[in-house]
Amino acid sequence: MSPTSETANGGRRLVIVESPAKAKTIKGYLGPGYVVEASVGHIRDLPNGAAEVPEKYTGEVRRLGVDVEHDFQPIYVVNSDKRSQVRKLKELLAESDELFLATDEDREGEAIAWHLQEVLKPKVPVHRMVFHEITKDAIRAAVANPRELNTQMVDAQETRRILDRLYGYEVSPVLWKKVMRGLSAGRVQSVATRLVVERERERIAFRSAAYWDLTGTFGTGRAGDASDPSSLVARLVSVDGRRVAQGRDFGADGRLKSDQVLHLDEANARALAAALASTSFAVRSVESKPYRRSPSAPFRTTTLQQEASRKLGFGAKSTMQIAQKLYENGFITYMRTDSTTLSDTAVSAARAQVTQLYGGDYLPERPRTYAGKVKNAQEAHEAIRPSGDRFRTPAETGLSGDQFRLYELIWKRTVASQMKDAVGNSVTVRIGGRAADGRDAEFTASGKTITFHGFMKAYVEGADDPNAELDDRERRLPQVAEGDPLSAEEITADGHSTKPPARYTEASLVKELEEREIGRPSTYASIIGTILDRGYVFKKGTALVPSFLSFAVVNLLEKHFGRLVDYDFTARMEDDLDRIARGEAHSVPWLKRFYFGEGGDDAGTASVAGNGDGDHLGGLKELVTDLGAIDAREISSFPVGDGIMLRVGRYGPYVERGEKDSENHQRADVPEDLAPDELTTAYAEELLAKPSGDFDLGVDPESGHPIVAKAGRYGPYVTEVLPDGTPKTGKTSKNTVKPRTASLFKSMSLDTVTLQDALRLMSLPRVVGTDADGVEITAQNGRYGPYLKKGTDSRSLQTEEQLFDITLEEALAIYAQPKQRGRAAAKPPLKELGTDPVSERPVVVKDGRFGPYVTDGETNATLRTGDTVEEITPERGYELLAERRAKGPAKKTAKKSAAKKATAKKATAKKSTAKNAAAKTTTAKSTAKKSAAKKTTAKKAAASASAGGSGGAEG
């Protein structure tokens, strides 16, 4: 069947895809007999709370949304926000003669297609239409060659969804009871969080070591040029045949791993440098080796995320959002893939472009092929590449901004994958000489020359280490031979210190998860997004820093649910799920073993991997049943030193020393954006030394009430203490008395504020005077700073002191100026970061109503937890802007939408007759009752979801 107008005239065909953007693109490639509509993602899923579960289900089924007693039967419900779309799809289907399910060709897409078929219950022929690029030829070929639904893929996705539901809904409540409400646990997210926490533990335990070496600049004595430099820089490698210690020779404890190496300290290094000052040096050896580098394979999902992070500063989530848009608009192939394979068409297109752009010398004789390295890769997919049988160059796409940059990255990598190797030579030169004190010193220098750049003309892969040298960087050495004399132009002693292991970035965490075979690569972006959103991890620059909260969560999971966060066990679970997908195993027996711990010797991986700490007791259900052994205080407490404990409390982390009710008890809040490895004993002492509690300032001479200063959750403030018996709550405002309270100015602090300061602050708002019309003008201190108020007209003041000294004339002068749309005069930027690579506009950090933010004049992005004005880097600023652009424009609020609907209803009512209006009033009352009932139900559902739905799925 071909999607031409001629064949389409024989009937009407409904094509369902996931997204409206995808539907719009595909619609243009099909004939008039085709209707293309979007399901807008999943239309059906497990219930988010007990309120969504049909009434016939009770007990555990209502809580879990899965009937664990009857073969783990899932309870599916149509999502409340998809009901209108489902109605629309049913109406379109009723007018159609055939149904094409054209969702993505992966497990998630197959499951969406199955759910559509189950809900729509079509009575017409159904076809599964699959493609991995949205081009005219690909779409027409997909229509002409449909297949049946792959039930194995559907079963595999369903098993994962049920597994994630059981994990989340059983383990998350344990976190609520023992750590904090609203937390979540997940099969992959908890393991990913553990990885980040373990890296921070390594940093905390790390002890730095100092070591020294020498750097020498040696001259050949002849004039040099670009191809033959006159000098070279070499580093000391041995003294009297004993290798000089480098950073790799020290352990995490700061000690040498072996006593066979020479550890130079500053004094010895400087003495040796002085002894070598007049030494005659000579070349002892020259070793030359051929250099060859091959191009990297075309992108798959994880390598695209890693390179976009390294080269473009994109987070994994932003990368996938931008790639989704490129795919849906027909620019690239499907972006969720484990494969590095290119189709014959793509190989031909890439080779043609190599010849066209770089010449035949850069084209290998035979096409390059790349074997998949990912375990259980879905090789039916293709690598991520430009779509079509002819690749559009970036300039030909008409793209701009982030989409242009990501497309260019994909295009370059794809073309480079079909180019020749880069070749050249690497050279190592050893230089030796005897010091004045008789010691023999040997230096070494390494160089690299590239004689044919090959694929490097198009693309060079980035590195996670920002200090690493990229493959295309040349280092030329002088042309020297063994025995050639060299003069020491300069010899310097250099001090170094070992560094703790680097924190994960999004790119390196994705790489680590993939190497450990934990989870599915297609879900890594959502996993990282989840641990960021949950507050388990925050960013400092591009580094992922675990919060103190995550330390408590991981501590509980390791001690009491060890196998659930065991790396090998999680990887073996992934193998089991892939076996189910291939039809080599059945889901129900596997789920029984995981949940109930049933089975004998062949119980499989779900009943083994015990760590000797209670995990041998059986399945998940038994693990979450007995929680008596979990000491909530213990799992949230961590020793800092000198009797100081870090505790994770309900309202955040704090340090504490001594028993709570003892005289020596000390307690202080810890900044939530403090990296755990920065909480040293000295810093904890500093926090405890800061003033805390109530500061008695004196008595108000007018009221006789004591005035105190306090450290509040939102900053320091002063307040009066009302006498005992004063009604502070009541049914009406007449019965209550509220104490006067005022926030301290930014220039004030708890240990310096005086009674006079407090009384002045609590005297606000101050009446400045009245205008010519008798309207009162007041000076007030608000959430966003000092301001004047006249009726409903507010104007910002420049300083807090103006609250007390601004005159009526000055206030009237301010009101005489045109209002700046509610904004104060523009403040100077807090920091300049440079030019954004996308918008090519200057990026600055500014102070806004809701805190500091980065902006390029077009896009604004608030700084996240862990970002500070002082430490934010240009790359981090560009990344925040890229993430904000990827989200698209902010949606209008429901309030405005409701207002528009109300206006529309009023307009309709005016046109109606009195009789109809009366009828509508009756209907409206009935509708209002139904609406109220729906709201009540919605509230119950929301409450239930909040209490029982935070576990969620891994995605």
XYZ file of C-alpha atoms in Angstrom, residues 225-881:
657
model
C 61.473 27.628 13.198
C 57.910 26.264 13.306
C 58.945 22.797 12.147
C 62.163 22.621 14.222
C 61.943 24.559 17.524
C 65.158 25.742 19.149
C 64.276 24.443 22.617
C 62.124 21.933 24.454
C 60.573 21.672 27.911
C 61.161 18.432 29.842
C 60.177 17.153 33.284
C 62.418 15.373 35.781
C 61.589 11.636 35.850
C 64.431 10.007 37.815
C 67.384 10.703 40.114
C 70.167 8.106 40.237
C 67.863 5.694 38.436
C 65.097 6.055 41.001
C 61.799 7.296 39.603
C 60.546 10.622 40.980
C 57.117 10.360 42.613
C 54.128 11.831 40.788
C 50.496 12.223 41.881
C 49.571 8.683 40.799
C 52.050 7.267 43.316
C 50.047 8.460 46.330
C 47.001 6.794 47.819
C 43.803 8.470 48.996
C 45.327 8.605 52.503
C 48.140 10.873 51.260
C 50.813 8.201 51.615
C 53.094 6.710 48.988
C 51.886 3.399 47.604
C 55.473 2.149 47.272
C 58.826 3.055 48.794
C 60.562 2.311 45.492
C 59.956 5.866 44.227
C 61.744 9.059 45.299
C 59.526 11.593 47.098
C 60.987 15.080 46.655
C 59.985 17.793 49.112
C 60.478 21.514 48.508
C 63.919 21.724 50.106
C 65.351 18.764 48.194
C 63.791 19.921 44.919
C 65.261 23.406 45.208
C 68.676 22.005 46.201
C 68.696 19.690 43.198
C 67.686 22.534 40.878
C 70.577 24.626 42.163
C 72.997 21.696 41.741
C 71.904 21.273 38.109
C 72.236 24.952 37.197
C 75.629 24.574 35.502
C 75.317 20.952 34.403
C 76.068 19.913 30.833
C 73.172 17.897 29.438
C 72.956 15.532 26.476
C 70.265 13.581 24.651
C 70.339 10.002 25.941
C 67.677 8.501 23.692
C 65.122 9.402 21.034
C 62.200 7.033 20.599
C 59.837 7.558 17.701
C 56.607 5.624 17.175
C 53.908 5.873 14.540
C 50.771 7.675 15.726
C 47.319 6.631 14.514
C 43.839 7.612 15.669
C 40.565 6.283 14.304
C 37.287 8.216 14.316
C 34.720 7.636 17.026
C 31.559 5.709 16.222
C 28.406 7.649 15.332
C 26.380 8.815 18.296
C 24.082 6.669 20.380
C 21.992 8.180 23.173
C 24.607 8.182 25.932
C 27.566 9.306 23.830
C 25.467 12.176 22.459
C 24.631 13.261 26.016
C 28.292 13.066 27.031
C 29.630 15.043 24.076
C 26.853 17.653 24.263
C 27.835 18.164 27.891
C 31.564 18.439 27.138
C 31.381 20.548 23.988
C 28.125 22.512 24.323
C 27.566 22.631 28.079
C 24.124 20.983 27.774
C 22.680 18.854 30.549
C 21.424 15.387 29.639
C 17.804 16.535 29.894
C 18.371 19.574 27.674
C 20.197 17.451 25.117
C 17.275 15.029 24.847
C 14.711 17.827 24.635
C 16.591 19.505 21.791
C 17.213 16.174 20.039
C 13.486 15.351 20.331
C 12.640 18.563 18.467
C 15.226 17.822 15.776
C 13.797 14.313 15.328
C 10.165 15.386 15.246
C 10.925 18.046 12.651
C 12.751 15.597 10.408
C 16.369 16.671 10.936
C 17.840 13.614 12.678
C 17.029 9.940 13.206
C 15.470 8.607 16.415
C 17.471 9.827 19.397
C 16.869 6.976 21.885
C 19.092 4.222 20.584
C 21.835 1.894 21.800
C 23.136 1.245 18.298
C 26.160 2.694 16.471
C 25.110 1.109 13.175
C 24.551 3.214 10.069
C 22.254 2.073 7.298
C 23.695 1.584 3.811
C 21.865 4.749 2.750
C 23.445 6.743 5.569
C 26.920 5.374 4.850
C 26.568 6.382 1.183
C 25.374 9.856 2.203
C 28.276 10.331 4.632
C 30.884 9.100 2.124
C 29.483 11.367 -0.568
C 29.762 14.335 1.772
C 33.352 13.442 2.706
C 34.336 13.511 -0.957
C 32.402 16.713 -1.603
C 33.714 18.662 1.394
C 37.199 17.238 2.008
C 38.206 15.419 -1.176
C 38.836 11.806 -2.128
C 42.078 11.667 -0.117
C 40.040 11.637 3.104
C 37.721 8.787 2.053
C 38.700 5.219 3.057
C 38.518 2.516 0.384
C 35.756 0.619 2.158
C 32.940 1.949 4.359
C 33.637 1.833 8.077
C 31.414 -0.355 10.235
C 30.983 -0.067 13.992
C 30.072 -2.987 16.213
C 27.680 -2.285 19.058
C 29.422 -2.242 22.458
C 26.270 -1.890 24.542
C 24.996 -5.070 26.135
C 21.484 -6.000 24.973
C 21.516 -3.145 22.466
C 18.460 -2.848 20.276
C 20.318 -3.182 16.990
C 17.123 -2.743 14.978
C 17.648 0.935 15.654
C 20.204 3.040 13.867
C 22.784 5.430 15.285
C 21.784 9.083 15.715
C 22.586 10.802 12.443
C 21.234 13.444 10.068
C 18.068 12.146 8.406
C 17.558 11.398 4.726
C 19.636 9.873 1.938
C 21.519 13.152 1.547
C 22.777 14.934 4.633
C 21.997 18.619 4.922
C 24.979 20.656 6.073
C 24.246 22.741 9.170
C 24.088 25.861 7.021
C 21.405 24.259 4.813
C 19.038 23.405 7.679
C 17.860 26.910 8.538
C 18.228 25.991 12.209
C 19.448 28.405 14.855
C 20.494 28.482 18.489
C 20.749 25.248 20.447
C 19.117 23.148 17.725
C 21.729 24.320 15.220
C 24.604 23.533 17.600
C 23.353 20.039 18.421
C 22.606 19.233 14.773
C 26.088 20.432 13.819
C 27.611 18.156 16.468
C 25.659 15.134 15.156
C 26.443 15.976 11.534
C 30.184 16.365 12.166
C 30.404 13.120 14.143
C 28.505 11.172 11.470
C 30.591 12.477 8.575
C 33.849 11.988 10.515
C 32.913 8.362 11.226
C 33.376 7.603 7.502
C 36.741 9.332 7.100
C 40.318 8.034 7.152
C 42.434 7.677 10.281
C 44.661 10.516 11.446
C 48.341 9.503 11.290
C 51.604 10.967 12.466
C 54.497 10.336 14.844
C 54.938 10.453 18.602
C 58.433 11.117 19.926
C 59.926 10.685 23.413
C 63.272 12.344 24.162
C 65.302 11.514 27.309
C 67.840 14.078 28.509
C 70.457 13.415 31.193
C 73.148 15.168 33.170
C 75.142 14.918 36.429
C 74.531 17.517 39.131
C 77.258 19.327 41.011
C 76.693 17.027 44.001
C 77.198 13.935 41.847
C 73.575 12.867 41.450
C 72.425 11.744 38.010
C 69.221 13.424 36.803
C 67.124 12.377 33.838
C 64.400 14.441 32.179
C 61.885 13.421 29.527
C 59.849 15.295 26.912
C 57.115 13.959 24.651
C 56.039 15.340 21.313
C 53.492 14.564 18.653
C 53.227 15.545 15.020
C 50.266 14.799 12.767
C 51.199 14.214 9.147
C 47.650 13.525 7.922
C 44.685 14.820 9.918
C 42.096 12.520 8.362
C 38.806 12.598 10.298
C 40.187 15.345 12.577
C 39.440 17.785 9.790
C 35.785 17.264 10.653
C 35.593 16.268 14.300
C 37.620 15.634 17.468
C 36.044 13.995 20.512
C 36.004 15.945 23.778
C 37.257 14.840 27.200
C 35.683 14.817 30.664
C 38.861 16.296 32.148
C 38.923 19.988 31.159
C 42.735 19.939 31.441
C 43.165 16.949 29.141
C 44.874 17.481 25.816
C 42.692 16.702 22.805
C 43.828 14.327 20.082
C 44.361 17.010 17.440
C 46.828 19.006 19.570
C 50.391 18.863 18.235
C 53.552 19.218 20.340
C 56.621 19.669 18.172
C 60.096 18.872 19.534
C 63.449 19.937 18.071
C 65.047 17.487 15.679
C 67.707 15.955 17.914
C 69.669 12.708 17.958
C 71.181 10.581 20.688
C 74.330 12.208 22.076
C 73.450 15.775 21.001
C 74.520 18.313 23.656
C 71.840 20.546 25.200
C 72.153 23.572 27.473
C 69.860 24.163 30.425
C 68.310 27.580 29.841
C 66.208 27.311 33.011
C 65.528 24.709 35.691
C 62.700 25.381 38.125
C 61.344 23.513 41.147
C 57.584 22.963 40.935
C 55.294 22.105 43.835
C 52.170 19.996 43.406
C 49.505 18.471 45.597
C 47.318 15.480 44.931
C 43.653 16.193 44.260
C 40.597 14.296 45.451
C 38.672 12.280 42.870
C 36.619 14.592 40.673
C 32.904 14.761 41.297
C 30.643 13.333 38.658
C 29.288 15.582 35.958
C 26.174 14.628 34.041
C 28.402 13.309 31.265
C 30.639 11.208 33.525
C 27.671 9.878 35.549
C 25.968 8.745 32.346
C 29.224 7.041 31.336
C 29.555 5.352 34.740
C 25.976 4.054 34.723
C 26.414 2.670 31.229
C 29.748 0.998 32.026
C 28.206 -0.635 35.092
C 25.206 -1.677 32.935
C 22.767 -0.091 35.385
C 19.384 0.896 33.943
C 18.648 1.685 30.321
C 20.638 4.399 28.523
C 17.401 5.925 27.215
C 16.315 6.709 30.809
C 19.532 8.294 32.107
C 18.456 11.866 31.329
C 15.210 11.474 33.288
C 17.050 9.722 36.144
C 19.512 12.592 36.520
C 16.608 15.034 36.289
C 14.818 13.160 39.085
C 17.722 13.172 41.554
C 18.243 16.888 40.872
C 14.544 17.702 41.297
C 14.259 15.634 44.486
C 17.082 17.566 46.116
C 19.338 14.526 46.398
C 21.908 16.220 44.180
C 22.618 19.818 43.209
C 25.048 21.404 40.792
C 28.150 23.453 41.440
C 29.243 24.513 38.004
C 28.883 21.277 36.056
C 29.731 19.051 39.052
C 26.996 16.963 40.698
C 27.155 17.451 44.471
C 25.152 15.216 46.840
C 23.085 16.950 49.504
C 23.258 15.949 53.165
C 19.740 14.592 52.675
C 21.044 12.101 50.107
C 23.643 10.920 52.620
C 20.829 9.993 55.044
C 18.778 8.281 52.315
C 21.722 6.264 50.964
C 22.803 5.379 54.515
C 19.364 3.872 55.220
C 19.209 2.005 51.920
C 22.729 0.560 52.294
C 22.186 -0.636 55.850
C 18.681 -2.048 55.524
C 18.041 -2.589 51.785
C 21.585 -3.382 50.721
C 20.826 -5.511 47.681
C 18.413 -2.923 46.275
C 21.256 -0.452 45.837
C 23.939 -3.045 45.077
C 25.521 -2.208 41.721
C 25.973 -5.790 40.532
C 22.499 -6.829 41.666
C 20.924 -3.885 39.844
C 22.864 -4.759 36.677
C 21.747 -8.406 36.933
C 18.149 -7.253 37.273
C 18.633 -5.369 34.001
C 19.846 -8.614 32.395
C 16.736 -10.404 33.656
C 14.467 -7.732 32.216
C 16.248 -8.007 28.872
C 15.781 -11.788 28.927
C 12.054 -11.200 29.403
C 12.118 -8.806 26.439
C 13.739 -11.509 24.290
C 11.167 -14.095 25.389
C 13.790 -16.149 27.272
C 12.068 -15.643 30.649
C 8.556 -14.972 31.944
C 7.654 -11.881 33.902
C 5.243 -13.262 36.540
C 7.615 -15.850 38.092
C 10.377 -13.265 38.102
C 8.204 -10.646 39.814
C 7.131 -13.236 42.392
C 10.754 -13.979 43.245
C 11.571 -10.287 43.506
C 8.544 -9.345 45.644
C 7.787 -12.449 47.700
C 11.179 -14.159 47.580
C 9.611 -17.399 46.346
C 11.531 -20.139 44.563
C 14.187 -22.722 45.322
C 17.681 -23.151 44.019
C 16.698 -21.708 40.654
C 15.140 -18.598 42.177
C 17.404 -16.445 40.076
C 19.149 -13.185 40.837
C 16.241 -11.656 42.696
C 16.655 -14.030 45.626
C 20.418 -13.911 45.888
C 22.963 -11.097 46.197
C 22.384 -10.912 49.944
C 25.026 -8.921 51.772
C 24.724 -10.622 55.142
C 22.750 -7.728 56.615
C 19.232 -9.081 56.513
C 18.926 -9.226 52.737
C 18.815 -13.036 52.776
C 15.367 -12.902 54.399
C 13.591 -13.011 51.050
C 11.757 -10.618 48.789
C 11.003 -6.936 48.898
C 7.744 -7.340 50.805
C 9.460 -8.891 53.813
C 12.223 -6.291 53.771
C 9.780 -3.372 54.113
C 7.544 -5.075 56.693
C 9.824 -5.065 59.739
C 11.119 -1.511 60.225
C 11.764 -1.768 63.968
C 15.511 -2.218 63.466
C 15.836 1.136 61.665
C 16.924 3.899 64.052
C 15.810 7.135 62.364
C 18.239 9.295 64.332
C 21.174 7.001 63.709
C 20.802 6.806 59.950
C 20.555 10.621 59.736
C 23.606 11.320 61.945
C 27.206 11.614 60.769
C 30.284 12.391 62.906
C 32.219 15.516 61.936
C 34.910 15.554 64.637
C 35.580 16.813 68.190
C 32.216 15.511 69.376
C 30.281 17.378 66.653
C 27.562 15.503 64.766
C 25.955 16.437 61.465
C 22.266 15.582 61.539
C 19.683 15.689 58.765
C 16.503 17.076 60.284
C 13.013 17.727 59.079
C 13.868 21.300 58.115
C 17.366 20.710 56.822
C 20.875 19.763 57.985
C 22.402 21.051 61.211
C 25.444 20.449 63.403
C 25.099 19.614 67.071
C 27.377 19.016 70.041
C 26.321 17.703 73.452
C 23.020 16.308 74.657
C 19.942 18.267 73.723
C 18.898 19.409 77.226
C 22.388 19.759 78.683
C 24.087 23.069 79.513
C 26.819 22.489 76.940
C 24.397 21.744 74.117
C 25.167 23.635 70.903
C 23.308 23.567 67.616
C 23.575 25.491 64.339
C 21.973 25.182 60.914
C 24.183 24.149 58.002
C 23.750 25.936 54.648
C 21.859 23.558 52.373
C 24.100 24.405 49.431
C 27.269 23.463 51.328
C 29.114 20.552 49.712
C 29.523 17.742 52.268
C 33.294 17.573 51.798
C 33.493 21.244 52.829
C 31.991 20.569 56.273
C 35.261 20.317 58.170
C 35.586 20.318 61.941
C 36.900 23.890 61.792
C 33.912 25.072 59.751
C 31.479 23.263 62.064
C 33.110 25.029 65.031
C 32.650 28.320 63.197
C 28.946 27.598 62.667
C 28.451 26.675 66.324
C 30.231 29.850 67.420
C 27.757 32.047 65.561
C 25.021 33.648 67.701
C 21.837 31.611 67.887
C 18.607 31.658 69.850
C 16.828 34.745 71.180
C 18.692 37.978 71.912
C 17.082 40.109 74.606
C 17.320 43.703 73.435
C 15.389 45.346 76.243
C 11.853 46.565 76.992
C 9.703 48.841 74.854
C 9.169 51.899 77.086
C 5.697 52.519 75.634
C 4.159 49.002 75.739
C 6.327 47.474 78.444
C 6.793 44.365 76.254
C 10.224 42.706 75.967
C 11.857 43.043 72.558
C 13.966 40.169 71.209
C 15.980 39.455 68.067
C 15.792 36.007 66.482
C 17.336 33.993 63.675
C 14.406 32.934 61.539
C 14.090 30.519 58.682
C 13.893 33.429 56.231
C 16.492 35.597 57.945
C 17.045 37.520 61.190
C 14.190 39.577 62.621
C 13.022 41.433 65.750
C 9.728 40.935 67.548
C 7.957 41.774 70.782
C 7.080 39.167 73.416
C 3.406 39.409 74.372
C 2.331 38.743 77.982
C 1.131 35.256 78.939
C -2.565 34.826 78.325
C -2.672 37.131 75.315
C -4.990 35.476 72.731
C -2.864 34.668 69.695
C -5.498 32.592 67.890
C -9.256 32.831 67.675
C -12.275 32.430 65.466
C -12.266 36.126 64.535
C -9.493 38.607 64.058
C -10.943 40.687 66.934
C -9.885 38.022 69.411
C -6.269 37.804 68.281
C -3.269 39.972 69.000
C -0.269 39.678 66.718
C 3.165 40.709 67.987
C 4.891 43.438 66.032
C 7.630 41.920 63.908
C 10.162 43.321 61.439
C 13.038 41.895 59.401
C 16.513 43.269 59.952
C 18.023 45.470 57.271
C 20.764 43.925 55.173
C 23.280 46.149 56.980
C 22.253 44.783 60.410
C 23.149 41.566 62.210
C 21.841 39.746 65.288
C 24.907 40.472 67.394
C 24.915 44.226 66.677
C 21.221 45.174 66.467
C 20.077 47.443 69.351
C 16.767 48.127 71.066
C 16.602 51.492 69.298
C 17.110 49.763 65.918
C 14.376 47.263 66.734
C 11.851 49.930 67.768
C 12.546 51.884 64.569
C 12.089 48.761 62.437
C 8.817 47.879 64.176
C 7.530 51.431 63.699
C 7.190 50.723 59.988
C 5.225 51.403 57.889
C 5.827 55.148 58.335
C 3.396 57.786 57.139
C 5.384 60.179 54.945
C 2.469 62.583 54.345
C -0.457 63.153 51.980
C -0.597 64.347 48.399
C -2.699 67.239 47.044
C -5.775 64.973 46.904
C -5.381 63.922 50.523
C -4.159 60.383 49.684
C -1.743 59.057 52.283
C 1.805 58.077 51.257
C 3.586 55.478 53.393
C 7.112 54.055 53.450
C 7.158 50.280 53.857
C 9.667 47.428 53.887
C 8.521 44.501 51.752
C 9.703 41.140 50.573
C 11.475 42.680 47.596
C 12.901 45.705 49.409
C 11.860 49.192 50.550
C 9.059 51.023 48.718
C 6.498 53.825 48.856
C 2.780 53.165 48.678
C 0.006 55.601 47.706
C -3.325 53.832 47.365
C -2.581 50.984 44.948
C 0.450 52.716 43.416
C 3.809 51.433 44.717
C 7.262 52.823 43.920
C 10.603 51.270 44.879
C 13.129 53.090 47.039
C 16.867 52.912 46.476
C 18.003 52.245 50.059
C 16.522 50.923 53.278
C 17.494 54.065 55.193
C 15.118 56.079 52.993
C 12.283 54.425 54.899
C 13.064 56.713 57.828
C 14.364 59.879 56.212
C 12.541 60.344 52.909
C 10.539 63.595 52.945
C 7.111 64.282 51.493
C 8.658 66.475 48.769
C 11.043 63.677 47.757
C 8.180 61.159 47.736
C 6.021 63.455 45.572
C 8.956 63.881 43.183
C 9.195 60.092 42.820
C 5.468 59.856 42.078
C 5.786 62.664 39.548
C 8.025 60.397 37.443
C 6.397 57.937 34.978
C 5.967 54.491 36.508
C 8.453 51.932 35.171
C 5.914 49.105 34.844
C 6.439 48.087 38.444
C 10.200 47.848 38.087
C 12.879 49.847 39.787
C 15.708 51.426 37.870
C 17.954 48.817 36.325
C 20.624 47.596 38.710
C 24.185 47.034 37.514
C 25.059 43.386 36.839
C 26.599 41.383 39.675
C 29.000 39.596 37.338
C 29.856 39.433 33.633
C 30.314 35.933 32.164
C 31.129 36.546 28.516
C 29.332 35.972 25.213
C 26.739 33.213 24.932
C 27.715 30.830 22.097
C 24.066 30.470 21.019
C 22.589 33.972 21.096
C 26.003 35.645 20.726
C 24.885 38.179 23.333
C 26.733 39.165 26.519
C 25.720 37.067 29.528
C 25.589 38.660 32.979
C 24.432 37.720 36.453
C 21.764 40.027 37.874
C 19.921 40.347 41.159
C 16.207 39.726 40.669
C 13.056 39.569 42.780
C 13.563 35.860 43.365
C 17.333 35.946 43.719
C 20.288 36.098 41.318
C 19.834 34.949 37.723
C 21.772 34.774 34.466
C 20.525 36.521 31.356
C 21.622 37.306 27.834
C 18.895 39.925 27.427
C 16.554 37.413 25.768
C 16.486 34.432 28.131
C 16.590 34.471 31.936
C 17.549 31.510 34.152
C 17.529 31.545 37.947
C 20.649 30.252 39.689
C 20.081 26.803 41.201
C 20.926 25.439 44.630
C 24.708 25.244 44.802
C 25.258 28.059 42.294
C 26.694 31.266 43.737
C 27.426 34.615 42.117
C 31.052 34.354 43.205
C 31.689 30.819 41.883
C 29.480 30.542 38.789
C 31.523 29.965 35.631
C 30.686 31.144 32.109
C 30.075 27.507 31.068
C 27.577 27.020 33.909
C 25.794 30.231 32.931
C 25.513 29.093 29.313
C 24.218 25.691 30.483
C 21.459 27.281 32.608
C 20.370 29.417 29.644
